[in-house]
CSV table of C-alpha atoms (C1' of nucleotides) in Angstrom, one decimal:
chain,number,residue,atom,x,y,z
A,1,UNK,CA,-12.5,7.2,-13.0
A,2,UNK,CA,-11.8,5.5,-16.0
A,3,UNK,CA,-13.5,1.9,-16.3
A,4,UNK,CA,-11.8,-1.2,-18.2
A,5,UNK,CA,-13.0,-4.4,-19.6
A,6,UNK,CA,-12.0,-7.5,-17.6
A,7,UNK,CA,-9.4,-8.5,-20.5
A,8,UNK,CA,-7.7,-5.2,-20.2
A,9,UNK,CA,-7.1,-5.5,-16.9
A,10,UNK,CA,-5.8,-9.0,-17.4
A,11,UNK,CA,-3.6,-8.0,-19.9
A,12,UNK,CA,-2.2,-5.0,-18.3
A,13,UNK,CA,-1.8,-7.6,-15.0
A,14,UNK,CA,-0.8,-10.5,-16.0
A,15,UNK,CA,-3.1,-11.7,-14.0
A,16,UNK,CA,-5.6,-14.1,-15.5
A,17,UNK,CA,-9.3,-13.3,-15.7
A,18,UNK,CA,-10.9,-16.5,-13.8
A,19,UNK,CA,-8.0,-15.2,-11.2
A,20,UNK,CA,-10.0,-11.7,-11.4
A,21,UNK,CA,-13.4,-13.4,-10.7
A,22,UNK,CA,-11.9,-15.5,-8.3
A,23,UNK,CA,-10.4,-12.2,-6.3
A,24,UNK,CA,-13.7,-10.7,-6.7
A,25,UNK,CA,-15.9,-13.5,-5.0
A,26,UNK,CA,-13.7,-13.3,-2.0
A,27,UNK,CA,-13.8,-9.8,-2.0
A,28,UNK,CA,-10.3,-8.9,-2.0
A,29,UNK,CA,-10.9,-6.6,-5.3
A,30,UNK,CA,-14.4,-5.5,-6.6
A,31,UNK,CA,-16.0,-4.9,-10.1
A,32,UNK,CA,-17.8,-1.4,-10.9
A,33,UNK,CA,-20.3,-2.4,-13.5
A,34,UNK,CA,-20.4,-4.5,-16.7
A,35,UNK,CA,-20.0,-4.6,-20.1
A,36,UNK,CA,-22.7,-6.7,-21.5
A,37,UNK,CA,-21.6,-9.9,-19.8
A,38,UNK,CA,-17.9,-8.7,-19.0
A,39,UNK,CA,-16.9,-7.6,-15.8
A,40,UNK,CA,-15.7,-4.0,-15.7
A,41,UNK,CA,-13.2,-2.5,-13.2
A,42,UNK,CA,-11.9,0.6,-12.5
A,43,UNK,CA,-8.3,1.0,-14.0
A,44,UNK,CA,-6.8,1.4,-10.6
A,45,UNK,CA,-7.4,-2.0,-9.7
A,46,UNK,CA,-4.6,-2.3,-11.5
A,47,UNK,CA,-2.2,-0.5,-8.8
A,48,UNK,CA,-4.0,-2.6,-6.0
A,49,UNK,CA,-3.0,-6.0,-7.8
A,50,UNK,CA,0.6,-4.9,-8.1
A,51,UNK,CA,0.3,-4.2,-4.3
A,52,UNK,CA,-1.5,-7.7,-3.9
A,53,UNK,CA,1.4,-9.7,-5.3
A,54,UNK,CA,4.1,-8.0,-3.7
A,55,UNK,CA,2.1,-9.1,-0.2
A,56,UNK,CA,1.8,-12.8,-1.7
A,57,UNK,CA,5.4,-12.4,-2.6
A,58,UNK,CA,5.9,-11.4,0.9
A,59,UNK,CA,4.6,-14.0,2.1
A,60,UNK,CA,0.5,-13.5,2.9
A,61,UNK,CA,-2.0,-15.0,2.7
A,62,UNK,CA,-5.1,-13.4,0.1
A,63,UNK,CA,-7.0,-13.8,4.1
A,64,UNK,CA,-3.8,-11.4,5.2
A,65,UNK,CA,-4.0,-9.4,2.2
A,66,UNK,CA,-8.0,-9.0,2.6
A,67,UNK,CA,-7.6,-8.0,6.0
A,68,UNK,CA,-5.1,-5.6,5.2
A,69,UNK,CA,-6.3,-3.7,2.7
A,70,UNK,CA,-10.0,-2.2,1.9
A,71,UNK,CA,-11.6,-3.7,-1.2
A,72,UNK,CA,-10.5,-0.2,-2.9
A,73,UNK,CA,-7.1,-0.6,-2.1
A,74,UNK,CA,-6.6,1.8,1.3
A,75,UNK,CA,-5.0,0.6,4.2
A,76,UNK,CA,-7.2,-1.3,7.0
A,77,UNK,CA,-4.6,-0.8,9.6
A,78,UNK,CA,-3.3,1.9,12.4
A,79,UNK,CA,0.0,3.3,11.9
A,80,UNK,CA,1.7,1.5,14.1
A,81,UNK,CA,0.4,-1.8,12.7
A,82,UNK,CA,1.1,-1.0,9.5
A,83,UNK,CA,5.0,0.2,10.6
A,84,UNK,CA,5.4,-3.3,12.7
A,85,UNK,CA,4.4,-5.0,9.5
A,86,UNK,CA,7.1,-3.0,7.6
A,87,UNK,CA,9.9,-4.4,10.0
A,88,UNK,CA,8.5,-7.7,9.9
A,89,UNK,CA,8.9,-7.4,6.1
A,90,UNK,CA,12.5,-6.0,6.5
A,91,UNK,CA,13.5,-9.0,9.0
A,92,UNK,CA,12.4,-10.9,5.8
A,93,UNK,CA,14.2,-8.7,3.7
A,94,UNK,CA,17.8,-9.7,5.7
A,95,UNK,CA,17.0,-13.3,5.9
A,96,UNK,CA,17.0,-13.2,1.8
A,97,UNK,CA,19.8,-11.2,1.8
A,98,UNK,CA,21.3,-13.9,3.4
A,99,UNK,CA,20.0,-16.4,1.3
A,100,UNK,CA,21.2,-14.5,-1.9
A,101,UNK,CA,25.3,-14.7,0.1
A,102,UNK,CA,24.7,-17.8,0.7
A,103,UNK,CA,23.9,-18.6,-2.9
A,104,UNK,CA,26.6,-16.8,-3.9
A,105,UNK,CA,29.2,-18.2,-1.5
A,106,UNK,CA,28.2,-21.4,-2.3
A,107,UNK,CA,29.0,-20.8,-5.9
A,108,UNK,CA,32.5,-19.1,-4.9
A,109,UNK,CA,33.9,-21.1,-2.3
A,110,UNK,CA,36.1,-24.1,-3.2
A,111,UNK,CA,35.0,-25.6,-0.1
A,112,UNK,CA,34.5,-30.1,-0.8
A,113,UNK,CA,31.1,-29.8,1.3
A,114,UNK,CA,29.3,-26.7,2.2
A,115,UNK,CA,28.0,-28.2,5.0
A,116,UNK,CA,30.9,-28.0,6.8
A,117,UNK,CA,32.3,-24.5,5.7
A,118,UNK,CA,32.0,-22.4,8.8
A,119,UNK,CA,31.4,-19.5,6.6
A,120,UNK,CA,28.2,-20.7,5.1
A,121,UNK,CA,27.1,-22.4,8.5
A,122,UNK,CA,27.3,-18.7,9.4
A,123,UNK,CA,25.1,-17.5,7.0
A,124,UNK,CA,22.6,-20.0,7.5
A,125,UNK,CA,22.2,-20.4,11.2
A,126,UNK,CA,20.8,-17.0,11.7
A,127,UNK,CA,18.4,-18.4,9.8
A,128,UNK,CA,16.9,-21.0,12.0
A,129,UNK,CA,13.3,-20.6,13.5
A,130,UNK,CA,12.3,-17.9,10.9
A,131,UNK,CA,9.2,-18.8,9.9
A,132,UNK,CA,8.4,-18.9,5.9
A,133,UNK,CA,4.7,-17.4,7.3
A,134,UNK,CA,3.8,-14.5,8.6
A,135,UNK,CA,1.2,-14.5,11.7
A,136,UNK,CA,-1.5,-12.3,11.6
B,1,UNK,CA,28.7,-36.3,13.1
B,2,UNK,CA,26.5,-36.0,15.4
B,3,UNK,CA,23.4,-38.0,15.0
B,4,UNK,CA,19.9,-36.5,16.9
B,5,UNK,CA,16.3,-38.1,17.4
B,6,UNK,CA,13.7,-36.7,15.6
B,7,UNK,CA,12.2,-34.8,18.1
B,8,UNK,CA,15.5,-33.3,19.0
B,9,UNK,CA,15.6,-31.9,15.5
B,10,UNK,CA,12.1,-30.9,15.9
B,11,UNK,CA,12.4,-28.9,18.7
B,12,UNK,CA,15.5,-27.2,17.4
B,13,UNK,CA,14.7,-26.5,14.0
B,14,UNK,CA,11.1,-25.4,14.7
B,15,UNK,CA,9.8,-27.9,12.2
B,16,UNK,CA,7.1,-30.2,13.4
B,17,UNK,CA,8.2,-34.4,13.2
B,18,UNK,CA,5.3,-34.9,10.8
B,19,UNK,CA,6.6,-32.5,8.0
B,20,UNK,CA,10.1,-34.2,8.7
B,21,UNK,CA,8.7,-37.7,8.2
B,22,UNK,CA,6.9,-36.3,4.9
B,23,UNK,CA,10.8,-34.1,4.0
B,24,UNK,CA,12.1,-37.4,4.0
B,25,UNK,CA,9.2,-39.3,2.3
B,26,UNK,CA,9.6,-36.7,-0.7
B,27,UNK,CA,13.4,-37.2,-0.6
B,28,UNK,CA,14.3,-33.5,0.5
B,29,UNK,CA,16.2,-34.9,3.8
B,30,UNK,CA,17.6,-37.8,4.8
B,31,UNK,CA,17.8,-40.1,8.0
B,32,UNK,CA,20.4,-42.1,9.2
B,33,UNK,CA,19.0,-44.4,11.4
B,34,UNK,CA,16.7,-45.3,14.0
B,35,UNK,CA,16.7,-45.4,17.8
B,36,UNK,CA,14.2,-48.2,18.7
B,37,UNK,CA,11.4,-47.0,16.0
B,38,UNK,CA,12.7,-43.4,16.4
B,39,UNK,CA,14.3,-41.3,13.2
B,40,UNK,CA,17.6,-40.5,14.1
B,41,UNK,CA,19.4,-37.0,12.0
B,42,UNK,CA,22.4,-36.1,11.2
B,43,UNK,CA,22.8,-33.0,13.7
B,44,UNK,CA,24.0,-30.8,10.4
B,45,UNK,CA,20.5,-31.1,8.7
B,46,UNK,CA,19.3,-28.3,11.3
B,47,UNK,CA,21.3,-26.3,8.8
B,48,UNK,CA,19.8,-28.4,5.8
B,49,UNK,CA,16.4,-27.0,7.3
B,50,UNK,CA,17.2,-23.7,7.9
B,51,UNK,CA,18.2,-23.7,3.9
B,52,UNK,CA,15.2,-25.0,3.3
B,53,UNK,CA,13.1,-22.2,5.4
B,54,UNK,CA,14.7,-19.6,3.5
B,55,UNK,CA,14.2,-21.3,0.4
B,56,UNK,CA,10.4,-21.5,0.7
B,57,UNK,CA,10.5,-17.8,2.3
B,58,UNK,CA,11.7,-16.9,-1.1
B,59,UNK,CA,8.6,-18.5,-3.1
B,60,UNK,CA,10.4,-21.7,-4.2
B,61,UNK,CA,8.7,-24.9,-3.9
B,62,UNK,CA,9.9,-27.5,-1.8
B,63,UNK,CA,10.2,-29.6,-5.3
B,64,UNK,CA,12.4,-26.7,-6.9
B,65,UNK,CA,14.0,-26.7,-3.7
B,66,UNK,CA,15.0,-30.2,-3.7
B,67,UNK,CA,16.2,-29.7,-7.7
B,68,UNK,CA,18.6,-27.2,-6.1
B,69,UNK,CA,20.4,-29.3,-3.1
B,70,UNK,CA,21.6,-32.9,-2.8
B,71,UNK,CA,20.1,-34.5,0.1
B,72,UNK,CA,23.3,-33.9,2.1
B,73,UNK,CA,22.5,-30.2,1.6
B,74,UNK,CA,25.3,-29.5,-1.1
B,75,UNK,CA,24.3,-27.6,-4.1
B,76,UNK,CA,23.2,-29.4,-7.3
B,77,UNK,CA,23.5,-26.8,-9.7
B,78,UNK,CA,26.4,-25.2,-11.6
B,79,UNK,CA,28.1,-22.1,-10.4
B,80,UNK,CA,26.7,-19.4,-13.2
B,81,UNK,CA,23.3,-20.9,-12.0
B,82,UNK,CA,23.6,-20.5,-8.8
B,83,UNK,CA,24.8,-16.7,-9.4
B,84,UNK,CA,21.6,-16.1,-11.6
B,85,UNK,CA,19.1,-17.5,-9.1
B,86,UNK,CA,21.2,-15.1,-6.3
B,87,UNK,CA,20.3,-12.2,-8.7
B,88,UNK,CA,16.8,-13.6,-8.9
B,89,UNK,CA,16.9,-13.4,-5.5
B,90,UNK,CA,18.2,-10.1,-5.3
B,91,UNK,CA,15.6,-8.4,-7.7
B,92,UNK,CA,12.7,-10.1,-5.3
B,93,UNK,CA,14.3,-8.2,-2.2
B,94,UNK,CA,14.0,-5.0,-4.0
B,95,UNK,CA,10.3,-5.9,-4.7
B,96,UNK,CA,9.7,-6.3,-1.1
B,97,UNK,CA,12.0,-3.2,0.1
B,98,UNK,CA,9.8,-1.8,-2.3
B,99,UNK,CA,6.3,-3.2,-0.4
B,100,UNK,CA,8.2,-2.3,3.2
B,101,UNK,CA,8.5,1.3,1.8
B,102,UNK,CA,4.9,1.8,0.4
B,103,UNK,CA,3.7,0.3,4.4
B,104,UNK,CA,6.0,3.0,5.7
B,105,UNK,CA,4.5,5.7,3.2
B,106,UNK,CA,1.0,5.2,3.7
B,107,UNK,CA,1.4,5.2,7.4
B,108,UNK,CA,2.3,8.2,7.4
B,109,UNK,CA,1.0,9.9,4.3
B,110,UNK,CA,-1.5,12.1,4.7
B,111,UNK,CA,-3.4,12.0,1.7
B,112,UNK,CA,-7.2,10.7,1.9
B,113,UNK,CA,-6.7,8.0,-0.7
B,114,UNK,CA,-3.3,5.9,-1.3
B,115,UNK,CA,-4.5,4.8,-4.3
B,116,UNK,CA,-4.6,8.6,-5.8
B,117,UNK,CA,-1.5,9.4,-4.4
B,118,UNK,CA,1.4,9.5,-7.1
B,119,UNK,CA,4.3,9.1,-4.6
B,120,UNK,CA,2.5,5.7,-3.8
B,121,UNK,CA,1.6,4.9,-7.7
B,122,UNK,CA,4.7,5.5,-8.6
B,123,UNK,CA,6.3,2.9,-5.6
B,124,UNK,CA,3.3,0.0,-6.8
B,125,UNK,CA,3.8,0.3,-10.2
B,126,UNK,CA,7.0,-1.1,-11.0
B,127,UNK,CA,5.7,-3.8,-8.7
B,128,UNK,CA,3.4,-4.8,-12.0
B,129,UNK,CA,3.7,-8.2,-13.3
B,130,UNK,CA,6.9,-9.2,-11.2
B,131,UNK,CA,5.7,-13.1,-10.2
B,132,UNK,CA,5.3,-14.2,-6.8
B,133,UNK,CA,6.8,-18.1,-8.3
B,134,UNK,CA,9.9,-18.5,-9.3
B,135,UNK,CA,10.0,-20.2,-12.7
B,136,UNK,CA,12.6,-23.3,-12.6
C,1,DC,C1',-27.7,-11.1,-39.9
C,2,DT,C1',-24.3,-14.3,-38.7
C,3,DG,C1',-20.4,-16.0,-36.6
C,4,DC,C1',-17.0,-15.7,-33.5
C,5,DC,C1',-14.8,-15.5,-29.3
C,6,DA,C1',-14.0,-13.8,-25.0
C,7,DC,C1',-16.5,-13.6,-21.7
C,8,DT,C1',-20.5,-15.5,-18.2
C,9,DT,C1',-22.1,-19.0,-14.1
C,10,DC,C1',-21.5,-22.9,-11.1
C,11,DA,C1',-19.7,-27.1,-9.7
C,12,DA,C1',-16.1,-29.8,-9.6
C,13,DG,C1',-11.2,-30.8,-10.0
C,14,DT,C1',-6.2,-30.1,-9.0
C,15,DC,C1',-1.9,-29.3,-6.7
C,16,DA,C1',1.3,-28.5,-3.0
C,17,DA,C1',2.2,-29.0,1.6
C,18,DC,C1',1.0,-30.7,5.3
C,19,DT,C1',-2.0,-32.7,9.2
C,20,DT,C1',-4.9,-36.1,11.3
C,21,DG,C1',-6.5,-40.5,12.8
C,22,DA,C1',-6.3,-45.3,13.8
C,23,DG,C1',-3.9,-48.8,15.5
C,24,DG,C1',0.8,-50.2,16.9
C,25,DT,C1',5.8,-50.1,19.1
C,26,DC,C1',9.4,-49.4,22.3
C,27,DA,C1',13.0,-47.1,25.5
C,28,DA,C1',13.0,-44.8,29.8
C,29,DG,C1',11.4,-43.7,34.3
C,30,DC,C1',9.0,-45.3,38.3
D,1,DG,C1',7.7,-55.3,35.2
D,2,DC,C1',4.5,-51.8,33.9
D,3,DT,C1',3.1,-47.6,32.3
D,4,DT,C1',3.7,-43.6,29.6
D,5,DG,C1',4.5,-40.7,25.9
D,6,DA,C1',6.6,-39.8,21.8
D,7,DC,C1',7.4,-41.8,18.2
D,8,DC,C1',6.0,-45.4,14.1
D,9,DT,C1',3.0,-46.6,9.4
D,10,DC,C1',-0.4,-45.9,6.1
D,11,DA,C1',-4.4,-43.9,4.3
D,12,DA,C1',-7.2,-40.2,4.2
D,13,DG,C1',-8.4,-35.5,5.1
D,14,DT,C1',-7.6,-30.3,4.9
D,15,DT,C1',-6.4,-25.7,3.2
D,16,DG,C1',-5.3,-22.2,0.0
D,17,DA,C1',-5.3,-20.7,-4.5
D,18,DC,C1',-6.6,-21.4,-8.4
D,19,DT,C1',-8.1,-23.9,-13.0
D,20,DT,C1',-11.2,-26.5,-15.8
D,21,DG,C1',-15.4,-28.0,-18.0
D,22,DA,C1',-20.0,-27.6,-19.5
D,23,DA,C1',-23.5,-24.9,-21.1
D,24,DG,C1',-24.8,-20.3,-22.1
D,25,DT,C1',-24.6,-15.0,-23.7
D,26,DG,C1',-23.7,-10.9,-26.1
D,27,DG,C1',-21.0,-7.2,-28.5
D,28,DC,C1',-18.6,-6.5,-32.7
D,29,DA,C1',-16.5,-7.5,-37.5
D,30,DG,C1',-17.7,-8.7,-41.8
DNA sequence: CTGCCACTTCAAGTCAACTTGAGGTCAAGC
DNA sequence: GCTTGACCTCAAGTTGACTTGAAGTGGCAG
């Protein structure tokens, strides 16, 4: 497995390296040796941060995240866990969807306040109770 | 309109009277009066709210949030903006249809490491420096 | 060999988004 | 009329996710 200094990884990230060290102490990703000094991590850490900022994209905590996946990137979870959290995630999915119409209806629509267009009420009162966290 | 106590609004909009006291402190809703000492809502900022949920769902904060909506809910911001943040929008949902996919594949891929597995590579990697903020 | 510079540690600081606590008020039900 | 319970204010506290600062280190270019 190829090994890369801590800057390389940042670099090819975009994530920043006292990030790095700070996703190392709480274990969410892990270091396979140094360089001198410098942290050094297997390349496919790389893949697992992708995979970490979709979740916090999604909405989870680095805790969520943690618990989800091992420190080497494979999945903590049963099957059907990991299938519930995927329809969770596609409930999510809608209520964007709806968020991007709405945008776009408000943009279109010629409507004096927005607040009382029934078409845009529509849109948005699906949208009540949805929580912005997920539970885990 | 409609006016309803706080804890009306509470209990129908899911959101707790504390972080409606501190909505309004920050200037993201407005009241409209008071019943004895009680806040009293228009009945339309449940909708106001639900915008609001969605908005944060979708990474903004509740400061970019409030950039975007006057406090009577109607849009701040000129139509081709609005249409660009929609297709900001609309490239996160294809992120996260993206993460909903990879939890569907490795629950049921068989391979022994997910992280080795090119089908799921190839899903994570275009995930690579997308940014869980949107930039305002 | 000498700088340089990006890293190192560790503690402390910051920022957003709320929540909590103390002490007070008031409309409604009994 | 009195109690009760959900609200009120204001200040301070909390949590998550980092960043910053001070003081130090070590590989590499010149």
């Amino acid at each position: 497995m190829k090994r890369v200094d801590i800057g390389v990884l940042s670099e090819k990230s975009g994530v920043s390296p006292s990030t790095l060290r700070y996703y190392e102490e709480i274990g969410l990703i892990q270091s396979v040796g140094r360089h001198g000094l410098r942290r050094q991590f297997d390349a496919q850490t790389a893949t697992q941060l992708a995979l970490i900022s979709l979740g916090k994209m999604a909405g989870f905590s680095l805790e969520d995240i943690k618990g989800m996946f091992a420190k080497d990137g494979s999945p903590r979870l049963p099957r059907a866990e990991l299938h519930l959290r995927a329809d969770a995630l596609d409930q999510q999915i809608r209520d964007l969807s709806r968020l991007r119409d709405a945008l776009h209806h408000v943009a279109d629509c010629p409507a004096e306040t927005h607040m009382e267009c029934p078409k845009f009420k529509r849109l948005m009162n699906f949208a009540a109770r949805t929580n912005t966290r997920h539970k885990v």
